[in-house]
Short mmCIF file of C-alpha atoms in Angstrom, two decimals:
data_model
loop_
_atom_site.label_atom_id
_atom_site.label_comp_id
_atom_site.label_asym_id
_atom_site.label_seq_id
_atom_site.Cartn_x
_atom_site.Cartn_y
_atom_site.Cartn_z
CA MET A 1 14.32 -12.55 39.09
CA PRO A 2 15.07 -14.04 35.74
CA GLY A 3 16.81 -17.69 35.50
CA THR A 4 15.73 -18.68 38.65
CA ALA A 5 14.27 -23.02 37.39
CA ASP A 6 16.33 -25.69 38.48
CA GLU A 7 18.29 -26.77 35.18
CA GLN A 8 15.46 -28.55 33.33
CA SER A 9 12.23 -28.33 36.12
CA VAL A 10 10.68 -24.67 36.59
CA SER A 11 8.75 -24.23 39.53
CA VAL A 12 4.18 -24.03 39.46
CA ARG A 13 1.87 -22.38 41.52
CA VAL A 14 -1.55 -23.21 39.34
CA MET A 15 -4.73 -23.70 40.53
CA VAL A 16 -6.54 -26.75 39.53
CA ASN A 17 -10.52 -27.85 40.32
CA ASP A 18 -10.58 -25.42 43.18
CA ARG A 19 -7.39 -27.18 44.27
CA ALA A 20 -3.74 -25.65 44.85
CA HIS A 21 -0.90 -27.04 43.54
CA GLN A 22 3.04 -26.40 43.56
CA LEU A 23 4.66 -28.80 40.87
CA ASP A 24 7.68 -29.09 39.50
CA VAL A 25 7.73 -29.45 36.05
CA ASP A 26 10.05 -30.63 33.38
CA ALA A 27 10.59 -27.08 31.38
CA GLY A 28 9.09 -29.28 28.20
CA GLU A 29 6.63 -30.44 30.05
CA VAL A 30 3.01 -29.42 28.24
CA LEU A 31 -0.46 -29.50 30.54
CA LEU A 32 -1.90 -32.47 29.47
CA GLY A 33 0.96 -34.44 31.04
CA THR A 34 0.60 -32.42 33.95
CA LEU A 35 -2.60 -32.76 34.69
CA ARG A 36 -3.08 -37.02 33.75
CA ASP A 37 0.30 -37.95 35.60
CA ARG A 38 1.10 -35.75 38.12
CA LEU A 39 -2.68 -35.02 39.17
CA GLY A 40 -4.32 -38.75 37.70
CA LEU A 41 -7.24 -36.18 36.08
CA THR A 42 -7.31 -38.16 33.22
CA GLY A 43 -10.34 -36.74 31.82
CA PRO A 44 -8.20 -34.73 29.64
CA LYS A 45 -7.60 -37.19 26.53
CA GLU A 46 -4.80 -37.23 24.14
CA ALA A 47 -5.23 -37.87 20.45
CA CYS A 48 -3.59 -35.64 18.65
CA GLY A 49 -0.46 -34.16 20.75
CA GLU A 50 -0.28 -31.27 18.35
CA GLY A 51 -2.90 -29.12 18.97
CA GLU A 52 -5.20 -29.82 16.40
CA CYS A 53 -8.29 -32.19 17.73
CA GLY A 54 -9.81 -30.64 20.80
CA ALA A 55 -9.33 -33.45 23.03
CA CYS A 56 -6.87 -32.62 25.63
CA THR A 57 -8.78 -29.22 25.94
CA VAL A 58 -9.52 -27.50 29.32
CA LEU A 59 -9.97 -24.13 30.52
CA VAL A 60 -7.29 -22.01 31.21
CA ASP A 61 -8.50 -18.36 33.15
CA GLY A 62 -11.29 -20.19 31.76
CA GLY A 63 -10.32 -19.75 28.05
CA PRO A 64 -9.97 -22.94 26.06
CA VAL A 65 -7.14 -24.33 26.05
CA ALA A 66 -5.24 -27.63 23.99
CA SER A 67 -3.38 -28.68 26.95
CA CYS A 68 -0.50 -30.97 24.90
CA ILE A 69 0.61 -27.85 23.13
CA LEU A 70 0.25 -25.90 26.53
CA ALA A 71 4.27 -25.62 28.29
CA ALA A 72 3.23 -26.83 31.74
CA GLY A 73 5.53 -23.91 32.63
CA SER A 74 3.27 -20.75 31.66
CA THR A 75 0.41 -21.97 33.91
CA ASN A 76 2.36 -20.54 36.81
CA GLY A 77 -0.43 -18.37 38.43
CA ARG A 78 -3.16 -19.83 36.03
CA VAL A 79 -6.98 -20.83 37.05
CA VAL A 80 -6.85 -24.41 35.41
CA ARG A 81 -10.56 -26.29 35.11
CA THR A 82 -10.82 -30.11 33.25
CA VAL A 83 -13.61 -32.10 32.85
CA GLU A 84 -13.46 -33.63 36.40
CA GLY A 85 -13.79 -29.72 37.85
CA LEU A 86 -17.40 -29.91 36.26
CA ALA A 87 -20.02 -31.34 37.97
CA GLY A 88 -20.65 -31.37 41.53
CA THR A 89 -20.26 -35.07 44.25
CA ASP A 90 -23.05 -36.37 42.72
CA GLU A 91 -24.86 -33.74 40.58
CA LEU A 92 -23.73 -33.33 37.02
CA THR A 93 -24.43 -29.55 35.24
CA THR A 94 -27.01 -28.60 32.92
CA LEU A 95 -24.72 -29.35 30.08
CA GLN A 96 -23.32 -32.86 30.62
CA GLN A 97 -27.11 -33.78 31.69
CA ALA A 98 -28.36 -32.21 28.32
CA PHE A 99 -25.44 -34.61 27.13
CA VAL A 100 -26.78 -37.77 28.55
CA ARG A 101 -30.84 -36.63 26.96
CA HIS A 102 -29.68 -36.51 23.28
CA ALA A 103 -27.22 -39.27 23.53
CA ALA A 104 -24.21 -36.68 22.80
CA VAL A 105 -21.64 -39.17 23.51
CA GLN A 106 -20.59 -42.14 21.46
CA CYS A 107 -17.28 -43.66 22.55
CA GLY A 108 -16.88 -40.31 24.50
CA TYR A 109 -13.27 -39.37 23.47
CA CYS A 110 -14.24 -36.74 22.40
CA THR A 111 -16.39 -35.90 25.35
CA PRO A 112 -14.28 -34.12 27.70
CA GLY A 113 -13.17 -31.71 25.84
CA VAL A 114 -16.01 -31.27 23.72
CA LEU A 115 -17.94 -30.43 27.39
CA MET A 116 -15.69 -27.96 28.17
CA VAL A 117 -15.10 -25.62 24.70
CA LEU A 118 -19.23 -25.53 25.43
CA THR A 119 -18.94 -24.65 28.90
CA ALA A 120 -16.69 -21.68 28.05
CA LEU A 121 -19.50 -20.54 25.29
CA LEU A 122 -22.14 -20.89 27.80
CA ASP A 123 -20.42 -18.58 30.05
CA ASP A 124 -18.96 -16.30 27.19
CA VAL A 125 -22.51 -16.08 25.35
CA PRO A 126 -25.36 -17.00 27.27
CA GLU A 127 -28.26 -17.22 24.28
CA PRO A 128 -26.30 -18.94 21.50
CA THR A 129 -27.00 -19.91 17.84
CA GLU A 130 -26.38 -22.78 16.61
CA THR A 131 -23.65 -21.09 14.64
CA ASP A 132 -22.40 -19.83 17.97
CA VAL A 133 -21.77 -23.61 18.54
CA ARG A 134 -21.21 -24.95 15.50
CA ARG A 135 -18.24 -22.43 15.24
CA ALA A 136 -16.76 -22.88 18.76
CA LEU A 137 -16.66 -26.64 17.89
CA ALA A 138 -14.92 -25.72 14.88
CA GLY A 139 -11.78 -27.08 17.22
CA ASN A 140 -12.92 -30.37 18.41
CA ILE A 141 -13.15 -33.24 16.66
CA CYS A 142 -16.14 -36.12 16.52
CA ARG A 143 -15.67 -38.79 14.96
CA CYS A 144 -18.41 -40.36 16.31
CA THR A 145 -21.58 -38.34 16.59
CA GLY A 146 -21.82 -35.97 13.79
CA TYR A 147 -21.94 -33.16 16.28
CA GLN A 148 -26.40 -33.07 15.46
CA GLN A 149 -27.20 -34.16 18.69
CA ILE A 150 -23.50 -33.02 20.26
CA VAL A 151 -24.95 -28.90 19.24
CA GLU A 152 -28.90 -30.01 20.51
CA ALA A 153 -27.64 -30.74 24.11
CA ALA A 154 -25.83 -27.91 23.99
CA LEU A 155 -28.62 -25.10 22.75
CA GLU A 156 -30.76 -26.92 25.19
CA ALA A 157 -28.96 -26.72 27.52
CA ALA A 158 -28.52 -22.60 26.78
CA GLY A 159 -32.21 -23.30 26.92
CA THR A 160 -31.96 -21.60 23.41
CA VAL A 161 -34.83 -24.38 22.10
CA GLN A 162 -36.79 -26.57 24.60
CA SER A 163 -35.95 -30.41 25.47
CA MET B 1 16.49 -27.36 28.43
CA ARG B 2 15.94 -24.34 30.55
CA PHE B 3 12.63 -22.89 31.44
CA CYS B 4 13.55 -19.40 31.79
CA ARG B 5 10.00 -17.16 33.18
CA VAL B 6 10.36 -13.50 33.01
CA ARG B 7 8.10 -10.64 34.31
CA SER B 8 9.25 -7.70 31.96
CA VAL B 9 10.58 -5.94 29.35
CA ALA B 10 13.72 -5.85 30.93
CA GLU B 11 14.36 -9.00 32.34
CA ALA B 12 13.16 -10.32 29.16
CA VAL B 13 15.67 -8.87 27.29
CA ASP B 14 18.75 -10.01 29.67
CA GLU B 15 17.36 -13.51 28.72
CA LEU B 16 17.40 -12.68 25.23
CA SER B 17 20.72 -11.31 25.22
CA ARG B 18 22.06 -14.12 27.80
CA TRP B 19 21.03 -17.10 25.42
CA GLY B 20 21.76 -15.72 21.55
CA THR B 21 20.12 -17.82 19.16
CA GLU B 22 19.98 -20.79 21.61
CA GLY B 23 16.88 -19.11 23.08
CA ARG B 24 13.55 -19.33 21.72
CA ILE B 25 10.77 -17.19 23.32
CA LEU B 26 7.89 -18.73 24.33
CA ALA B 27 4.34 -16.85 24.89
CA GLY B 28 1.09 -18.69 23.79
CA GLY B 29 3.71 -21.79 22.16
CA THR B 30 1.33 -22.73 19.46
CA ASP B 31 4.33 -22.88 17.17
CA VAL B 32 6.77 -23.24 19.69
CA MET B 33 5.62 -26.53 21.56
CA PRO B 34 4.44 -28.71 18.42
CA GLN B 35 8.02 -27.89 17.00
CA TYR B 36 9.60 -28.39 20.30
CA LEU B 37 7.63 -31.85 21.06
CA ARG B 38 7.94 -32.47 17.63
CA ASP B 39 12.05 -32.16 17.69
CA GLU B 40 11.69 -29.69 15.21
CA GLN B 41 13.16 -27.14 17.17
CA SER B 42 15.77 -27.74 20.58
CA PRO B 43 16.86 -24.19 21.90
CA ALA B 44 18.69 -24.57 25.57
CA ALA B 45 16.26 -21.93 26.99
CA LEU B 46 11.95 -21.23 26.56
CA ILE B 47 11.88 -17.55 27.48
CA ASP B 48 8.05 -17.45 28.74
CA ILE B 49 6.89 -13.90 27.84
CA SER B 50 3.44 -15.13 28.32
CA GLY B 51 3.68 -12.95 31.94
CA ILE B 52 4.23 -9.51 31.10
CA ASP B 53 1.66 -7.48 31.53
CA GLY B 54 3.45 -4.68 29.78
CA LEU B 55 2.58 -5.95 26.94
CA GLN B 56 -1.20 -7.04 26.93
CA GLY B 57 -2.78 -4.13 26.10
CA ILE B 58 -4.66 -2.62 22.85
CA SER B 59 -5.12 1.70 22.91
CA GLU B 60 -5.40 4.78 20.26
CA VAL B 61 -3.57 7.76 20.88
CA GLY B 62 -3.23 10.24 18.79
CA GLY B 63 -4.81 8.32 15.71
CA VAL B 64 -2.18 5.40 15.92
CA THR B 65 -3.88 1.90 17.34
CA SER B 66 -1.15 0.25 19.32
CA VAL B 67 -1.15 -3.47 20.23
CA GLY B 68 0.38 -5.00 22.34
CA ALA B 69 3.11 -8.27 21.12
CA LEU B 70 1.55 -10.69 24.01
CA VAL B 71 -2.61 -9.63 22.63
CA THR B 72 -4.00 -12.34 21.53
CA LEU B 73 -6.06 -13.76 18.77
CA ARG B 74 -9.22 -14.10 20.84
CA ARG B 75 -9.36 -10.54 21.91
CA LEU B 76 -8.01 -9.33 18.86
CA ALA B 77 -11.43 -11.23 17.44
CA THR B 78 -13.89 -9.37 20.27
CA ALA B 79 -12.00 -6.70 21.32
CA SER B 80 -14.80 -3.74 20.20
CA LEU B 81 -11.59 -0.62 19.18
CA ILE B 82 -10.73 -3.45 16.79
CA ALA B 83 -13.65 -4.47 15.44
CA MET B 84 -14.64 -0.62 14.88
CA ARG B 85 -11.14 0.45 13.84
CA HIS B 86 -9.59 -2.60 12.39
CA PRO B 87 -12.26 -4.98 10.98
CA ALA B 88 -9.85 -6.47 8.73
CA LEU B 89 -7.72 -7.18 12.14
CA ALA B 90 -10.51 -8.81 14.07
CA GLN B 91 -11.83 -11.16 11.13
CA ALA B 92 -8.24 -12.36 10.46
CA ALA B 93 -7.68 -13.58 14.34
CA ALA B 94 -10.97 -15.45 14.08
CA ALA B 95 -9.93 -17.17 10.86
CA VAL B 96 -6.94 -19.31 13.08
CA GLY B 97 -7.23 -21.90 13.63
CA GLY B 98 -9.48 -22.76 16.68
CA TRP B 99 -11.24 -21.22 19.92
CA GLN B 100 -8.15 -23.08 21.46
CA THR B 101 -6.06 -21.71 19.72
CA GLN B 102 -6.79 -18.28 19.37
CA THR B 103 -7.19 -18.61 23.75
CA VAL B 104 -3.64 -17.70 23.74
CA ALA B 105 -1.87 -17.41 20.22
CA THR B 106 -0.85 -13.63 20.15
CA LEU B 107 -0.48 -11.36 17.47
CA GLY B 108 3.62 -11.49 18.75
CA GLY B 109 3.64 -14.74 17.80
CA ASN B 110 1.58 -15.11 14.62
CA VAL B 111 4.01 -11.98 12.94
CA CYS B 112 7.16 -13.34 14.17
CA SER B 113 6.66 -16.44 13.15
CA GLY B 114 7.78 -16.03 9.46
CA ALA B 115 5.17 -18.07 8.34
CA PRO B 116 3.31 -17.74 5.19
CA TRP B 117 0.33 -18.67 6.00
CA ALA B 118 0.01 -16.33 9.15
CA ASP B 119 -3.13 -14.43 8.62
CA THR B 120 -3.47 -11.55 10.46
CA VAL B 121 -0.27 -10.84 8.21
CA PRO B 122 -2.06 -9.18 5.64
CA ALA B 123 -4.60 -6.95 7.99
CA LEU B 124 -1.28 -5.77 9.43
CA LEU B 125 0.42 -4.62 5.66
CA ILE B 126 -3.13 -2.60 4.76
CA ALA B 127 -2.33 -1.05 8.25
CA ASP B 128 0.84 -0.17 7.30
CA ALA B 129 1.79 -1.47 10.47
CA GLN B 130 5.09 -0.59 12.45
CA MET B 131 6.88 -3.26 14.83
CA MET B 132 7.93 -2.18 18.03
CA LEU B 133 11.05 -3.50 18.29
CA VAL B 134 13.98 -3.84 21.78
CA SER B 135 16.95 -5.31 22.59
CA LYS B 136 19.16 -4.70 25.57
CA SER B 137 20.96 -2.71 23.28
CA GLY B 138 18.20 -0.82 22.46
CA ARG B 139 14.74 0.83 20.70
CA ARG B 140 13.91 0.18 16.97
CA ARG B 141 10.51 0.68 15.05
CA MET B 142 10.46 -1.34 11.63
CA ASN B 143 7.47 -1.36 8.74
CA LEU B 144 6.50 -4.36 8.40
CA GLY B 145 6.90 -5.12 4.76
CA GLU B 146 10.82 -5.04 5.79
CA PHE B 147 9.97 -6.97 8.54
CA LEU B 148 9.52 -9.71 6.60
CA GLU B 149 12.34 -11.14 5.22
CA GLY B 150 11.21 -14.65 3.41
CA ALA B 151 9.37 -17.71 4.85
CA GLY B 152 9.91 -18.41 8.10
CA ALA B 153 12.42 -15.82 8.17
CA THR B 154 11.90 -12.23 9.49
CA ALA B 155 14.14 -9.37 10.79
CA LEU B 156 13.45 -9.71 13.93
CA ARG B 157 17.09 -9.94 15.59
CA PRO B 158 17.90 -12.84 17.87
CA THR B 159 18.67 -10.89 20.74
CA GLU B 160 15.23 -8.98 20.51
CA LEU B 161 11.55 -8.67 21.41
CA LEU B 162 8.74 -7.35 19.80
CA ARG B 163 7.02 -5.14 22.00
CA ALA B 164 3.40 -3.55 20.06
CA VAL B 165 3.13 -3.33 16.47
CA GLU B 166 1.67 0.18 15.44
CA LEU B 167 -1.55 0.48 13.22
CA GLU B 168 -3.24 3.56 11.08
CA PRO B 169 -7.14 2.92 11.70
CA VAL B 170 -9.54 2.54 8.79
CA GLY B 171 -10.80 6.38 8.20
CA ASP B 172 -14.08 7.36 7.76
CA ARG B 173 -15.06 7.24 4.15
CA SER B 174 -13.14 3.78 4.53
CA ALA B 175 -13.86 0.22 4.77
CA GLU B 176 -11.78 -3.03 5.34
CA GLY B 177 -12.53 -6.76 5.71
CA TYR B 178 -10.14 -10.29 5.34
CA VAL B 179 -10.76 -13.46 3.15
CA LYS B 180 -9.26 -16.56 3.27
CA VAL B 181 -9.78 -19.80 1.73
CA GLY B 182 -8.13 -23.09 3.47
CA ARG B 183 -9.22 -26.97 2.42
CA ARG B 184 -12.33 -26.55 5.38
CA SER B 185 -14.08 -23.94 6.50
CA ALA B 186 -12.27 -23.87 10.28
CA MET B 187 -8.69 -25.24 11.52
CA ASP B 188 -6.98 -25.33 8.80
CA LEU B 189 -3.80 -22.70 6.93
CA ALA B 190 -4.15 -19.98 4.32
CA ALA B 191 -4.46 -21.93 1.14
CA VAL B 192 -4.91 -18.31 0.09
CA GLY B 193 -5.69 -15.16 2.50
CA LEU B 194 -7.21 -11.11 0.65
CA ALA B 195 -7.16 -8.06 2.60
CA LEU B 196 -8.03 -5.54 1.43
CA ARG B 197 -8.45 -1.91 2.41
CA LEU B 198 -10.55 0.30 0.42
CA SER B 199 -11.38 4.54 0.69
CA LEU B 200 -13.56 6.89 -1.70
CA THR B 201 -14.32 10.27 -2.01
CA PRO B 202 -17.61 11.42 -1.40
CA THR B 203 -17.66 11.61 -5.85
CA GLY B 204 -16.89 7.77 -5.65
CA VAL B 205 -13.56 7.73 -6.39
CA VAL B 206 -11.18 5.46 -5.23
CA SER B 207 -9.00 7.24 -3.73
CA ASP B 208 -6.53 5.35 -1.83
CA ILE B 209 -6.57 1.05 -2.21
CA ARG B 210 -4.18 -0.96 -0.48
CA ILE B 211 -3.91 -5.10 -0.93
CA ALA B 212 -2.31 -7.48 0.84
CA VAL B 213 -2.33 -11.48 0.22
CA CYS B 214 -1.20 -14.66 2.58
CA GLY B 215 -0.64 -18.03 1.51
CA GLY B 216 1.88 -18.51 -1.64
CA THR B 217 4.91 -19.59 -0.78
CA ARG B 218 7.25 -16.39 0.25
CA SER B 219 5.99 -13.41 3.00
CA PRO B 220 2.14 -12.36 3.04
CA HIS B 221 2.72 -9.33 1.29
CA ARG B 222 1.05 -6.10 -0.41
CA VAL B 223 0.33 -6.24 -4.14
CA PRO B 224 1.16 -2.26 -5.17
CA SER B 225 0.49 -3.75 -9.07
CA VAL B 226 -2.91 -3.41 -8.01
CA GLU B 227 -3.22 -0.65 -5.95
CA SER B 228 -1.60 1.36 -7.77
CA ALA B 229 -4.07 0.55 -11.37
CA VAL B 230 -7.00 0.94 -9.08
CA VAL B 231 -6.55 4.16 -6.93
CA GLY B 232 -8.31 6.44 -9.31
CA SER B 233 -11.19 4.87 -10.79
CA GLN B 234 -14.59 6.22 -10.44
CA LEU B 235 -17.23 3.98 -9.38
CA ASP B 236 -20.76 3.36 -11.23
CA ASP B 237 -23.80 3.25 -9.82
CA GLY B 238 -21.78 1.86 -7.22
CA ARG B 239 -19.89 -0.72 -8.35
CA LEU B 240 -16.68 -1.59 -9.88
CA ASP B 241 -15.59 -3.82 -12.99
CA TRP B 242 -12.44 -5.88 -11.25
CA ALA B 243 -12.05 -8.06 -13.65
CA ALA B 244 -8.34 -6.14 -14.52
CA ALA B 245 -7.59 -6.02 -11.31
CA GLY B 246 -8.27 -9.08 -10.31
CA ALA B 247 -6.52 -10.80 -13.26
CA GLU B 248 -3.30 -8.78 -12.47
CA LEU B 249 -3.75 -9.73 -8.65
CA ALA B 250 -3.46 -13.53 -9.62
CA SER B 251 -0.45 -13.07 -12.07
CA ALA B 252 1.13 -10.64 -9.20
CA ALA B 253 0.84 -12.66 -5.62
CA ALA B 254 0.18 -16.63 -7.60
CA PRO B 255 3.28 -16.20 -10.01
CA GLU B 256 4.99 -19.37 -9.41
CA ARG B 257 4.70 -22.94 -11.86
CA THR B 258 2.49 -24.84 -8.96
CA GLU B 259 -0.75 -26.61 -9.18
CA ALA B 260 -0.93 -24.84 -5.44
CA ALA B 261 -0.33 -21.26 -7.17
CA ARG B 262 -3.11 -21.78 -9.83
CA TYR B 263 -5.25 -22.34 -7.45
CA ARG B 264 -4.89 -19.50 -6.01
CA ARG B 265 -5.09 -17.92 -9.35
CA GLN B 266 -8.39 -19.02 -10.15
CA VAL B 267 -9.16 -18.20 -6.01
CA LEU B 268 -7.79 -14.62 -6.10
CA PRO B 269 -9.69 -12.61 -8.65
CA GLY B 270 -13.31 -13.49 -6.53
CA LEU B 271 -12.30 -13.05 -3.56
CA LEU B 272 -10.76 -9.04 -4.81
CA SER B 273 -14.54 -8.61 -6.56
CA ARG B 274 -16.57 -10.27 -3.58
CA LEU B 275 -14.57 -7.74 -0.72
CA ALA B 276 -14.35 -4.78 -2.38
CA ASP B 277 -17.93 -5.27 -3.20
CA ARG B 278 -18.47 -5.60 0.67
CA CYS B 279 -16.12 -2.53 1.26
CA VAL B 280 -17.95 -0.29 -1.26
CA ALA B 281 -21.14 -1.42 0.46
CA GLY B 282 -19.67 -0.68 4.28
CA ILE B 283 -18.77 2.99 3.24
CA PRO B 284 -20.90 5.74 4.24
CA GLY B 285 -23.03 7.68 1.40
CA GLU B 286 -24.37 7.92 -2.20
CA CYS B 287 -21.56 6.34 -3.42
CA GLY B 288 -22.47 2.97 -2.15
#
């Protein structure tokens, strides 16, 4: 039934990092705000606030999206994963471990978004080339590393190159 | 502002007719949400159509490809049917923004934004795209060239929804492609985008050529003066001299007296000959 949303707010059922949530979000609210302010998931970062830099990247139904411009209301029935949802309680993913080994993190602000894009890439393309990795990272801005360590870490995690 | 989630085309056109110019269609939201967040748009209602299953399909029936308005750019860039039958569209979709944008941005949004730099539009224009529109008062179809009405403007009525785009697939002795130049090779709007579909006879005569550009100040558009000058030309040793066509393309597609247009005039001839050589090489037979 159309138009059942209350003035200024809309009900959303969304799965975030394997936990089901039922939330009332504002009509103009973006997913990044929902994650950080309502659910306390501060891994995704706000930087540009207009979908240009990738710091806010999370996975929605497995695909990377800029959560700073995604309407929270349109995530109804969807599955969201943030950087907090990657590791288990005491073990990092292969990709995260490779980031540590290659010092692919400097200031760290872009890292949660970069990890999510590369997680999607490794799910999609089992043996990515360096070009695949760099193309996947086109929407993620990192001003510290020059990307080289990030690319090396991704290739090692994919098993494309030996550590 | 209200958030109206609709589940079917019937619900969508009901809401559109209720809200009229006060409503804004929300699909992927990669244009709508930044505009709202910057206070450039303040609609009374966002009408969220992203959950309508009936607008998500890609199919080919009777020699016509139908692409639902909600098909994402990522799907266009990776779907095998699009790669085979509409390679220019696959290349154009892959040229929009980064992966994050392509995951949610839709074909319908890219076209209905009316943006002069919309990468998919030249690829649709060379496939003679028909816009399949629906409103409470019925359905209509419209040629894409007529649908586009200048920068940011289209013939889409406030109460109307784009259902699908119908396309003519590339033929056996045809090839097509899309190339784009921006200030950087990813995550930038097209300064110039060029789509080309080229068809050859077995003896190497250009039997059909369709050229469309984006990135200027007006809507993406076909360039008929270049098409009619090239059709009927005979390839010489698998090549065509594209110099005259390139010069005509530059002046027809970027006539403005601005530095940006001067840049496009310098870039277009090279893009045309490179893309044309790629197309010729992609057509089987002794002509290539």
